[in-house]
Short mmCIF file of C-alpha atoms in Angstrom, two decimals:
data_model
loop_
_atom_site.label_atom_id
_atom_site.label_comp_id
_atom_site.label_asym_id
_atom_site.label_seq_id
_atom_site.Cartn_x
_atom_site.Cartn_y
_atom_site.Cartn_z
CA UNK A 1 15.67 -47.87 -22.43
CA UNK A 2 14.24 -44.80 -23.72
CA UNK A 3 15.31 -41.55 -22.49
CA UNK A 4 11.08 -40.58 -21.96
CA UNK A 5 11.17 -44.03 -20.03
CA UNK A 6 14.22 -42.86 -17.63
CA UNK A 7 12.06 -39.59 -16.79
CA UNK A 8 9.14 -41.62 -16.32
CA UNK A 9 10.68 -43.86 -13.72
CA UNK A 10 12.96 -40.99 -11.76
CA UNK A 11 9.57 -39.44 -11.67
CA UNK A 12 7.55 -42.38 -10.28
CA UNK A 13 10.48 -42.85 -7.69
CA UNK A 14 10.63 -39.45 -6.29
CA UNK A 15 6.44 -38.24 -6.60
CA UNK A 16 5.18 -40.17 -3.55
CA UNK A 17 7.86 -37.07 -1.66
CA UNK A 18 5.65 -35.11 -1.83
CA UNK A 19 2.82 -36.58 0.00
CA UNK A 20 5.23 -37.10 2.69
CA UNK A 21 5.94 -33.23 2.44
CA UNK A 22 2.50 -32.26 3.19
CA UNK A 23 2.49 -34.54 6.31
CA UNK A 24 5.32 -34.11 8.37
CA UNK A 25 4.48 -30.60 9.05
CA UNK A 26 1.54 -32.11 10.53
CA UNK A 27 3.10 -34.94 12.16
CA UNK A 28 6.36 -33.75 13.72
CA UNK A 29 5.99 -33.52 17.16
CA UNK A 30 7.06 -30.62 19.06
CA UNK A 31 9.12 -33.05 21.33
CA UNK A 32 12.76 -30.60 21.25
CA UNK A 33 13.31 -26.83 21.23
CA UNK A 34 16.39 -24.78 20.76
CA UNK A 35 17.67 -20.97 21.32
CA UNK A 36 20.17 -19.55 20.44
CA UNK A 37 23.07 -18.92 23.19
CA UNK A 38 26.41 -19.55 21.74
CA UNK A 39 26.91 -16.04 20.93
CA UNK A 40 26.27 -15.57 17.07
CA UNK A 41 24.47 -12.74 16.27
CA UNK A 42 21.81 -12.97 13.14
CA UNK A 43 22.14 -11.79 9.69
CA UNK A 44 21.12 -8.53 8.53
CA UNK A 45 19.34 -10.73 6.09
CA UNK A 46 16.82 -12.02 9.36
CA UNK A 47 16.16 -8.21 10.72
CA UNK A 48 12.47 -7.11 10.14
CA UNK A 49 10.69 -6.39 6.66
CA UNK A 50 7.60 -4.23 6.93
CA UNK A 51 5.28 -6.02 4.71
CA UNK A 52 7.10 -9.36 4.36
CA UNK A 53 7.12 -10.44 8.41
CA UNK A 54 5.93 -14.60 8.19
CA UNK A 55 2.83 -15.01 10.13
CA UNK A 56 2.83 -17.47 13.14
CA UNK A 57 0.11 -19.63 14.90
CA UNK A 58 -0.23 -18.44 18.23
CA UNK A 59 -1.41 -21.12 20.57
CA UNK A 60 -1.68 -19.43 23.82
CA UNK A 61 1.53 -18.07 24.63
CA UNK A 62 3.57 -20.21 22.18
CA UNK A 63 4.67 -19.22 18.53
CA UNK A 64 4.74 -21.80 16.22
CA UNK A 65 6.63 -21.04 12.58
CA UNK A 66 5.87 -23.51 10.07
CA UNK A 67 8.41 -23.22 6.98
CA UNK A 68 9.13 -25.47 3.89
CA UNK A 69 12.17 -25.83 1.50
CA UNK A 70 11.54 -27.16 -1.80
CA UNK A 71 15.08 -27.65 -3.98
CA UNK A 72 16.17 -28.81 -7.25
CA UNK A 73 19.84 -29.22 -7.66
CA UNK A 74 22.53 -30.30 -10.05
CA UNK A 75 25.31 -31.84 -8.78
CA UNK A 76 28.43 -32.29 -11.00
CA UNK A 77 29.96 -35.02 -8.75
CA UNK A 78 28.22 -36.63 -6.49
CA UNK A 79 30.98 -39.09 -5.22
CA UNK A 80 33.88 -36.41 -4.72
CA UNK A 81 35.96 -38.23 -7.02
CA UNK A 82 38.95 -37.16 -8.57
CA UNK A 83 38.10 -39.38 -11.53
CA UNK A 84 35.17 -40.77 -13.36
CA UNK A 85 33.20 -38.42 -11.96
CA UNK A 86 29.12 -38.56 -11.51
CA UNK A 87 26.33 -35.99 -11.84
CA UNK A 88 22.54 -35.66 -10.77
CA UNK A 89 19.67 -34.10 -10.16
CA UNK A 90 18.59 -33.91 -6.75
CA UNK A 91 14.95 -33.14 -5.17
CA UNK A 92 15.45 -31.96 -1.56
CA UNK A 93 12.52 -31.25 0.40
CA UNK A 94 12.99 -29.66 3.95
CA UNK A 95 10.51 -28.68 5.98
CA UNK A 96 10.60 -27.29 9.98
CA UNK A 97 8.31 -26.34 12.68
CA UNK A 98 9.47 -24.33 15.47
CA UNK A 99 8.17 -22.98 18.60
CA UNK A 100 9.19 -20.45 21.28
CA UNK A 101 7.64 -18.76 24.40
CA UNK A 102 9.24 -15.64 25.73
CA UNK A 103 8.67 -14.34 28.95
CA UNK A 104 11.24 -12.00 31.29
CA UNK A 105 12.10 -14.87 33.50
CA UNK A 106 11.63 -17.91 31.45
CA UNK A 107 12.10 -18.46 26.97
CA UNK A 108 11.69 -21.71 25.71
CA UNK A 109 12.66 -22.53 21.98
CA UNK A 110 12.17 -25.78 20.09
CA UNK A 111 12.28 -26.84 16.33
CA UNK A 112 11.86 -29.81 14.37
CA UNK A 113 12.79 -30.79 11.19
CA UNK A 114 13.77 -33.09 8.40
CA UNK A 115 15.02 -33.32 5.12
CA UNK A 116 14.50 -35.45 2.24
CA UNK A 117 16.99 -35.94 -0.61
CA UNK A 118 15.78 -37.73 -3.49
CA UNK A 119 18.33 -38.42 -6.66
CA UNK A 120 17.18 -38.76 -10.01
CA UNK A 121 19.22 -42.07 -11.05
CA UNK A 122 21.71 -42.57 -8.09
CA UNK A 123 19.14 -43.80 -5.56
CA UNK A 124 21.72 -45.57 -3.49
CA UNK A 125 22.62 -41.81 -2.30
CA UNK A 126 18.92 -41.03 -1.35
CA UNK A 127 18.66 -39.98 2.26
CA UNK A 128 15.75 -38.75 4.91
CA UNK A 129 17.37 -37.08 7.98
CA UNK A 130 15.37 -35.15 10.39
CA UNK A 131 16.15 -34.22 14.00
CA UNK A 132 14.93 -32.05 16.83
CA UNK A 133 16.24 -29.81 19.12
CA UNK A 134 15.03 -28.07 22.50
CA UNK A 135 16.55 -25.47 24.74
CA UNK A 136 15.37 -23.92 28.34
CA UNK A 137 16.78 -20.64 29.67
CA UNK A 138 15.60 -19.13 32.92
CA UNK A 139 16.74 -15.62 34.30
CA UNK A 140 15.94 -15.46 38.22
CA UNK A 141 17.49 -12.11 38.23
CA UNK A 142 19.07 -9.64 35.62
CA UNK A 143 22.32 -10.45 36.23
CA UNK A 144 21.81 -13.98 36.39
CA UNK A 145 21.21 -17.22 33.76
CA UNK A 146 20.68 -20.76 33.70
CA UNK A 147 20.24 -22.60 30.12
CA UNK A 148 19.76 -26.48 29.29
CA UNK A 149 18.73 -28.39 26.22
CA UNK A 150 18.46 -31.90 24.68
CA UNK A 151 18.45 -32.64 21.30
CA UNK A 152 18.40 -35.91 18.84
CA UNK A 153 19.73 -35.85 15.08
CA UNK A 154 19.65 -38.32 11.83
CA UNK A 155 22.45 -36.73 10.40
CA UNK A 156 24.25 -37.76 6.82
CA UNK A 157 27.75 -37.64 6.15
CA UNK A 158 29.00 -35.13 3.17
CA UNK A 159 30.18 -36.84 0.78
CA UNK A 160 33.18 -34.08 0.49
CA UNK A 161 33.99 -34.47 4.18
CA UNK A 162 37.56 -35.29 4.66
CA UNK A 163 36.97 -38.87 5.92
CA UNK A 164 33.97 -39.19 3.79
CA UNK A 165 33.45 -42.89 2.93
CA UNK A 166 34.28 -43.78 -0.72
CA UNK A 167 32.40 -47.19 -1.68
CA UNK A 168 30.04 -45.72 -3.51
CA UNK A 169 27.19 -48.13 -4.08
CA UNK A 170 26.18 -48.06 -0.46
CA UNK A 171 25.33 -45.03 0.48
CA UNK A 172 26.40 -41.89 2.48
CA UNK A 173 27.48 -42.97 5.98
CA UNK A 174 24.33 -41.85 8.53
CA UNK A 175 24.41 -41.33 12.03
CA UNK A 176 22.79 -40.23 15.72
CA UNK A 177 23.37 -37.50 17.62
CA UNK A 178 22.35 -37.56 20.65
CA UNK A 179 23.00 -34.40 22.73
CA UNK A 180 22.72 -32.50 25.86
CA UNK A 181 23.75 -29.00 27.54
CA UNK A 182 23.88 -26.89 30.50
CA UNK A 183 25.02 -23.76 31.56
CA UNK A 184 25.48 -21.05 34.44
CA UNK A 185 26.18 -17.74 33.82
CA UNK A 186 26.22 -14.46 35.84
CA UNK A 187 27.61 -10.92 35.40
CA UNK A 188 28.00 -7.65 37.46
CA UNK A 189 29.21 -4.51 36.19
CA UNK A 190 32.54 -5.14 35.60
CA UNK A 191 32.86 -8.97 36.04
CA UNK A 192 31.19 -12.17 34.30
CA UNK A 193 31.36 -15.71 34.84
CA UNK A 194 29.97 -18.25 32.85
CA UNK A 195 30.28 -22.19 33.23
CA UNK A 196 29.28 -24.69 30.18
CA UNK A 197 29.08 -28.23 29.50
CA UNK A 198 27.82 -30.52 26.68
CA UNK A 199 27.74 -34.02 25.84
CA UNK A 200 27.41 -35.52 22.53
CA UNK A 201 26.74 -39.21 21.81
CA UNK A 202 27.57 -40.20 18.20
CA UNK A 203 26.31 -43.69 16.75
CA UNK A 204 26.63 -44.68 13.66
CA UNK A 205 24.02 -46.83 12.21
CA UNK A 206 25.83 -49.36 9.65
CA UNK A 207 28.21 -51.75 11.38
CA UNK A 208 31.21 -51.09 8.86
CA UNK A 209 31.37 -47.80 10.71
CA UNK A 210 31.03 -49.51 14.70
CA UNK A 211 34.92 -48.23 15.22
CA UNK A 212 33.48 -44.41 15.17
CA UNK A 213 30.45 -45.05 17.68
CA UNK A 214 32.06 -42.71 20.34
CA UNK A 215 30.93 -39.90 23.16
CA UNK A 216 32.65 -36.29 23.09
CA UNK A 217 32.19 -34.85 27.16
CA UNK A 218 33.03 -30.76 27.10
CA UNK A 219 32.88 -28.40 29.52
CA UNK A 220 34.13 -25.22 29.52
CA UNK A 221 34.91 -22.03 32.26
CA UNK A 222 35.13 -18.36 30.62
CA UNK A 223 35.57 -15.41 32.94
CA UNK A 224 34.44 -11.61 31.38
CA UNK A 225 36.27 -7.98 32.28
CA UNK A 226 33.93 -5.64 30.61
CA UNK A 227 36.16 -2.84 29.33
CA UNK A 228 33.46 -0.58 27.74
CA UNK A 229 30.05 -0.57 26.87
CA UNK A 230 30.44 -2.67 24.04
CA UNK A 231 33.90 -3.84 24.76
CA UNK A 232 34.70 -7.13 26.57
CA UNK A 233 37.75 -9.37 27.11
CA UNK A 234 37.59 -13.10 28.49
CA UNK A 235 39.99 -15.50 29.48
CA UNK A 236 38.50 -19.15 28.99
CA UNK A 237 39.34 -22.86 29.95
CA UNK A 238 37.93 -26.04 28.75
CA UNK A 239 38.82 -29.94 28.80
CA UNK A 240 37.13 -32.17 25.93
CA UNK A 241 37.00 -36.04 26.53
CA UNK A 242 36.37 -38.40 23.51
CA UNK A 243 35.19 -41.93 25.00
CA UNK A 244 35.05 -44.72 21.80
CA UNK A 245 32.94 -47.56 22.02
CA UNK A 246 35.70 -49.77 20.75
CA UNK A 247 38.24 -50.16 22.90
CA UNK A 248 40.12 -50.24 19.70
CA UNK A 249 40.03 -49.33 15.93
CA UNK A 250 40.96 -51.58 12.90
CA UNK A 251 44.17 -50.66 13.27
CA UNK A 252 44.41 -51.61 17.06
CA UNK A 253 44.89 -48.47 18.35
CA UNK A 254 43.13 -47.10 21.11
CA UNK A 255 41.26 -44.00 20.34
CA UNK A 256 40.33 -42.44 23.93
CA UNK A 257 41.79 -39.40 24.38
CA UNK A 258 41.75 -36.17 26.50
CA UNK A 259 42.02 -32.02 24.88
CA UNK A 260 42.85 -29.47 27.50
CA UNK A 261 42.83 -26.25 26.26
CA UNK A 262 42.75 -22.36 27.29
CA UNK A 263 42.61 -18.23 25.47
CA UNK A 264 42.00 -14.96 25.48
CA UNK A 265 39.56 -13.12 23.50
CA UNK A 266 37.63 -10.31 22.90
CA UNK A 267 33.86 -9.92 23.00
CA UNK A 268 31.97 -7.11 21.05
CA UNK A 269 28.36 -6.39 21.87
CA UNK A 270 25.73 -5.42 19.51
CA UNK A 271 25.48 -1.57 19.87
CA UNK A 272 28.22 -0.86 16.77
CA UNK A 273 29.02 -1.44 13.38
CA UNK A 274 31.38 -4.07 14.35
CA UNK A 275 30.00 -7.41 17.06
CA UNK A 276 31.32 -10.97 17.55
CA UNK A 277 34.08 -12.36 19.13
CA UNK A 278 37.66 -13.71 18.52
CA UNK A 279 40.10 -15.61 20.74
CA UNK A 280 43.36 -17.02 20.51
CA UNK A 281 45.11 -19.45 22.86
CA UNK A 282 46.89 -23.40 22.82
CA UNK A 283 45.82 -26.35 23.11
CA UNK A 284 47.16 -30.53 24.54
CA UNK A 285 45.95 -32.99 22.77
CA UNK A 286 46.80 -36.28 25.20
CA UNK A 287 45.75 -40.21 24.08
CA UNK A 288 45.31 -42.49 26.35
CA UNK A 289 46.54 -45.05 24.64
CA UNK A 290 51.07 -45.20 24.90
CA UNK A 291 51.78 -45.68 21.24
CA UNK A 292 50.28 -42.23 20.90
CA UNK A 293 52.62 -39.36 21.26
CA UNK A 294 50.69 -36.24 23.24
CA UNK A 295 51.25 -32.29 21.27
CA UNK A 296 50.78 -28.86 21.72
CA UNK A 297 49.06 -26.84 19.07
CA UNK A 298 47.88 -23.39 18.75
CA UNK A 299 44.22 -22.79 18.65
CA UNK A 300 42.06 -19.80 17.67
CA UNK A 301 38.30 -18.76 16.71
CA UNK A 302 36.26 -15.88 15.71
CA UNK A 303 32.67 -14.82 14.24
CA UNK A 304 32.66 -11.64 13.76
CA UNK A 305 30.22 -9.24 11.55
CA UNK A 306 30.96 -5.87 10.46
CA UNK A 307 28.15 -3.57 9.15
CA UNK A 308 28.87 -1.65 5.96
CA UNK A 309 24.96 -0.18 6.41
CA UNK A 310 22.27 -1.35 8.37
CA UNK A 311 21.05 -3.97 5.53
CA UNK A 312 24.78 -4.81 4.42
CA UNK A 313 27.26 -6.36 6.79
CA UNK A 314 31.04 -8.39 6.32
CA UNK A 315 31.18 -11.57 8.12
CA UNK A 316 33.73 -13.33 9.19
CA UNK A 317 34.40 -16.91 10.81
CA UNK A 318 37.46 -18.80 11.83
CA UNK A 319 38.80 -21.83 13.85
CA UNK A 320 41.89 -23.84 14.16
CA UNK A 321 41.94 -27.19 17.31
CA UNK A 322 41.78 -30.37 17.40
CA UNK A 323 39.19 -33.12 15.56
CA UNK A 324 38.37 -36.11 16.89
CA UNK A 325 40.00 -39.09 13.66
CA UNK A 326 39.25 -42.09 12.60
CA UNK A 327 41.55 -42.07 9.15
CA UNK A 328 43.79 -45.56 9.37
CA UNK A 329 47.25 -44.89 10.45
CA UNK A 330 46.33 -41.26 11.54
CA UNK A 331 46.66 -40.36 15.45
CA UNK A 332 45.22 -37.16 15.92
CA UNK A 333 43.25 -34.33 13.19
CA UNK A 334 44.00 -30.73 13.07
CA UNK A 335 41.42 -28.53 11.09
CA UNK A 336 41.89 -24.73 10.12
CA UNK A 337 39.13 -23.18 8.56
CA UNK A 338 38.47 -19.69 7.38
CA UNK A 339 35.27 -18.00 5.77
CA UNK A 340 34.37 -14.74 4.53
CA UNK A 341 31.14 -13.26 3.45
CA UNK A 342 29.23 -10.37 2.33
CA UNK A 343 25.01 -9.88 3.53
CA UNK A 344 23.48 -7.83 1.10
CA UNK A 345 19.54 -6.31 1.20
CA UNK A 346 19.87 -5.46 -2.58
CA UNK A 347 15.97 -4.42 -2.59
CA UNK A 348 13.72 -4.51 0.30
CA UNK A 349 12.48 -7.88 -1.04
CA UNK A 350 15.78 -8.39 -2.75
CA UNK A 351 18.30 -10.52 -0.64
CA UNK A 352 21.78 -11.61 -1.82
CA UNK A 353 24.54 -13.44 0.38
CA UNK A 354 27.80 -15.06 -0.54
CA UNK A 355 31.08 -16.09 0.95
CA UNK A 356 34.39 -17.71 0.57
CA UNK A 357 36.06 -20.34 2.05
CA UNK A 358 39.00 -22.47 2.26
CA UNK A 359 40.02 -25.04 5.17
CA UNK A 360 43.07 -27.18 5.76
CA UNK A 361 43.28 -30.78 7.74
CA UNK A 362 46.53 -32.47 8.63
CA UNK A 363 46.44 -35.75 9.98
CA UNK A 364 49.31 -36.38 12.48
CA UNK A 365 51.06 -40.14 11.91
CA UNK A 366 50.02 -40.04 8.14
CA UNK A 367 52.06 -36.91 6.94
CA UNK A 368 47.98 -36.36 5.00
CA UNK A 369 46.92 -32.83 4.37
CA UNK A 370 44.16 -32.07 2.53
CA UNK A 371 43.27 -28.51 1.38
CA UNK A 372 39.77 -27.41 -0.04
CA UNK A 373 39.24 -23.75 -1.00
CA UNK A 374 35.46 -22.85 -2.45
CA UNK A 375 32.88 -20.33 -2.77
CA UNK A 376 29.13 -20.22 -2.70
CA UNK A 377 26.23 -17.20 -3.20
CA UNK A 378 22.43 -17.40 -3.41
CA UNK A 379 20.13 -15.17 -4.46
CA UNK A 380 16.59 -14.54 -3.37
CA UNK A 381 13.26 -12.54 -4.34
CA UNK A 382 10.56 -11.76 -1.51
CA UNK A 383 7.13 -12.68 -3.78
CA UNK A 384 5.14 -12.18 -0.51
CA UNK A 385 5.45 -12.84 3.10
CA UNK A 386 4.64 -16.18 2.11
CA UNK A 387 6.84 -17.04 -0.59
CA UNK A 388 10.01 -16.81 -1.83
CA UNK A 389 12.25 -18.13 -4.93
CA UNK A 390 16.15 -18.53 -4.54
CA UNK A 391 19.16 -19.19 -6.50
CA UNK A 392 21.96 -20.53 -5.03
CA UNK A 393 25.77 -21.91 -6.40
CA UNK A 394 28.18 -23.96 -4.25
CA UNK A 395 31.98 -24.34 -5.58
CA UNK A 396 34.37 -26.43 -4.05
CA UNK A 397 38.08 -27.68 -4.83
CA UNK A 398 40.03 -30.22 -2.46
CA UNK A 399 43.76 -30.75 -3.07
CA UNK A 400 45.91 -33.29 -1.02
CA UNK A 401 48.89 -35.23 -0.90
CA UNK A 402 47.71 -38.67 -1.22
CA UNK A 403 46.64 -39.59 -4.65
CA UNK A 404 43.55 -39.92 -5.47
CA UNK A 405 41.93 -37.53 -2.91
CA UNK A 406 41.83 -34.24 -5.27
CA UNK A 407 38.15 -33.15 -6.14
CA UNK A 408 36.21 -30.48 -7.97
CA UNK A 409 32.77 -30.03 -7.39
CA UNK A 410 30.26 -27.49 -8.35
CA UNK A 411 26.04 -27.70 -7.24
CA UNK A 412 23.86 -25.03 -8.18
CA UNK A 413 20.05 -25.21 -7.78
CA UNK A 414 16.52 -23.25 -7.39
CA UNK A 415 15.07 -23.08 -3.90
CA UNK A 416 11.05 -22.54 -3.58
CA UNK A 417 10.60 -21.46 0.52
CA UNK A 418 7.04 -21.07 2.20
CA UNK A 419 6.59 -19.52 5.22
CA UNK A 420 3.65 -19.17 6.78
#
């Protein structure tokens, strides 16, 4: 076959996109909603443009904030493999729709979304995932807060994920999310209390996967001593419960298990060059089943930002606890992860952001350890408030001690955003 051929087909297989582009935007029902309240702050990269502010629809009180992605990326291995390694070009089209109301007693937040991935010769790895999300917070007095939201994502497995699935002619492993959350909080001039729970239900749609159908219960306590103005220290308390479907995996081992886990911290409030948090504590990672043994491991976390200016800011994220494993032979996952990163208004319609990253996994009962260090940056010009055109690079090395799992990988594409 012809080489003109092989463009003509990847074409015919990927145009028809497009006319599903122009009609989700239309079609995706506000049915979800989500605000922020975990405690990140935004980028210096989201803070106000004169000039270059996206319009919104205002339909009575609500905002709605159409946006669209358009992508085209090369990926120099597709698989992760550590040998005969496969490249492509990839369409992704992503478009979202959110909505908010904001009143002193009562914001409401919802979005929608999806995203289409389209490859150029490896359909088998085509994938549509879309979600929504909604979240509720009211404040019945200024001290006071009570939050709740639901949310449902098609989610697809990375391919680079540490217990990515490597048959390669079927596809990506895809997957349901169902989720809810609610949470109390209340604070006073010195003292804060705040009470959290979630639940996630996780279901995997092909039946190879049935062993990692499970249900992750969370709920959390966290009680605040503000020190300063800006200054705040915490001492928090949570229990995690993983429920699988199976009462066993293919190995015969029974996956339910309980994390208990507690820290200190510090919280930072906007008001300074430096905000975020970070905490450090332990964790007890205890299976129900007897083969398993139970262990203690240390756990920390931290997002933290530190403005250079008031367009430039450091950022920094961490994490270390436990991961809920399916790997054969493994009994229990412990993830580290570190990432660093620089916000940069280059221009007032000149935006640049990049970090680096590097994460470690041990899987306890295999003696596995993988170890991935990478980088990424991207680029972007401001045409209007309408349009923008960015450049972005992903790098990403995995090293491990079971043959066959090293990878390299490198992705770089052009990103076309509309905004309203």
């Amino acid at each position: 076959m012809t080489l003109h051929k092989q463009k003509g087909m990847a074409a015919r297989r990927v145009w028809p996109l497009f006319v599903v582009i122009g009609g989700a935007l239309g079609c995706v029902a506000p049915a979800f909603a989500q605000q922020d309240e975990d405690g990140r702050y935004s980028s210096v990269l989201d803070l106000p443009r004169k000039g270059y502010e996206p319009r919104t629809i205002q339909m009575g009180a609500l905002v709605l904030r159409p946006e669209l992605d358009v992508d085209g990326e090369y990926d120099s291995n597709i698989y992760a493999a550590q040998s005969n390694k496969v490249d492509d070009f990839i369409l992704i089209a992503a478009p979202r729709l959110d909505f908010n109301l904001d009143h002193d007693t009562l914001q409401f937040g919802a979005e929608t979304f999806a995203t289409f991935r389209r490859y150029a010769d490896r359909t088998s790895e085509d994938s549509t995932t879309f979600g929504g999300k909604a979240h509720l917070t009211l404040k019945p007095t200024a001290m006071s807060s009570l939050a709740g939201g639901i949310g449902l994502v098609r989610a697809m497995e990375d391919r680079g994920d540490p217990e990515a699935r490597i048959l390669t002619g079927i596809g990506p492993r895809r997957f349901n999310d169902f989720s809810g959350e609610l949470s109390y909080r209340i604070t006073g001039a010195r003292l804060g209390v705040q009470a959290s729970g979630e639940v996630h239900k996780f279901n995997y749609l092909s039946a190879l996967d049935d062993e990692r159908d499970h249900t992750s219960y969370r709920g959390a306590l966290r009680g605040v001593y503000r020190m300063s103005a800006l200054m705040s220290l915490f001492m928090q308390g949570y229990v995690n419960r993983r429920a699988f479907r199976l009462a066993t995996d293919n190995e015969g081992i029974g996956r339910n298990a309980t994390t208990y886990g507690g820290s200190l911290g510090v919280q930072i409030d906007p008001g300074g060059k430096l905000r975020g948090e970070a905490n450090a504590g332990v964790f007890r990672f205890d299976p129900d089943d007897t083969i398993l043994k139970p262990y203690t491991g240390i756990q920390f976390g931290a997002n933290l930002s530190y403005a250079l200016t008031p367009r430039s800011a450091i950022t920094f994220s961490a994490f270390r606890g436990d991961v809920a494993t399916v790997r054969n032979g493994a009994t229990a996952r412990t993830d580290t992860r570190l990432v660093l990163g620089l916000d940069q208004e280059v221009r007032h319609n000149l935006l640049y952001k990049m970090a680096v990253s590097w994460r470690e996994t041990n899987f306890r009962g295999t003696s596995e350890q993988q170890r991935v260090w990478g980088g990424n940056a991207e680029l972007e010009y401001l045409f209007n408030r309408h349009v923008s055109l960015a450049a972005s690079g992903r790098y990403a090395h995995r090293n491990s001690n079971v043959p066959g799992q090293d990878y390299e990988r490198f992705r770089a594409g052009l990103v076309l955003r509309l905004k309203y």
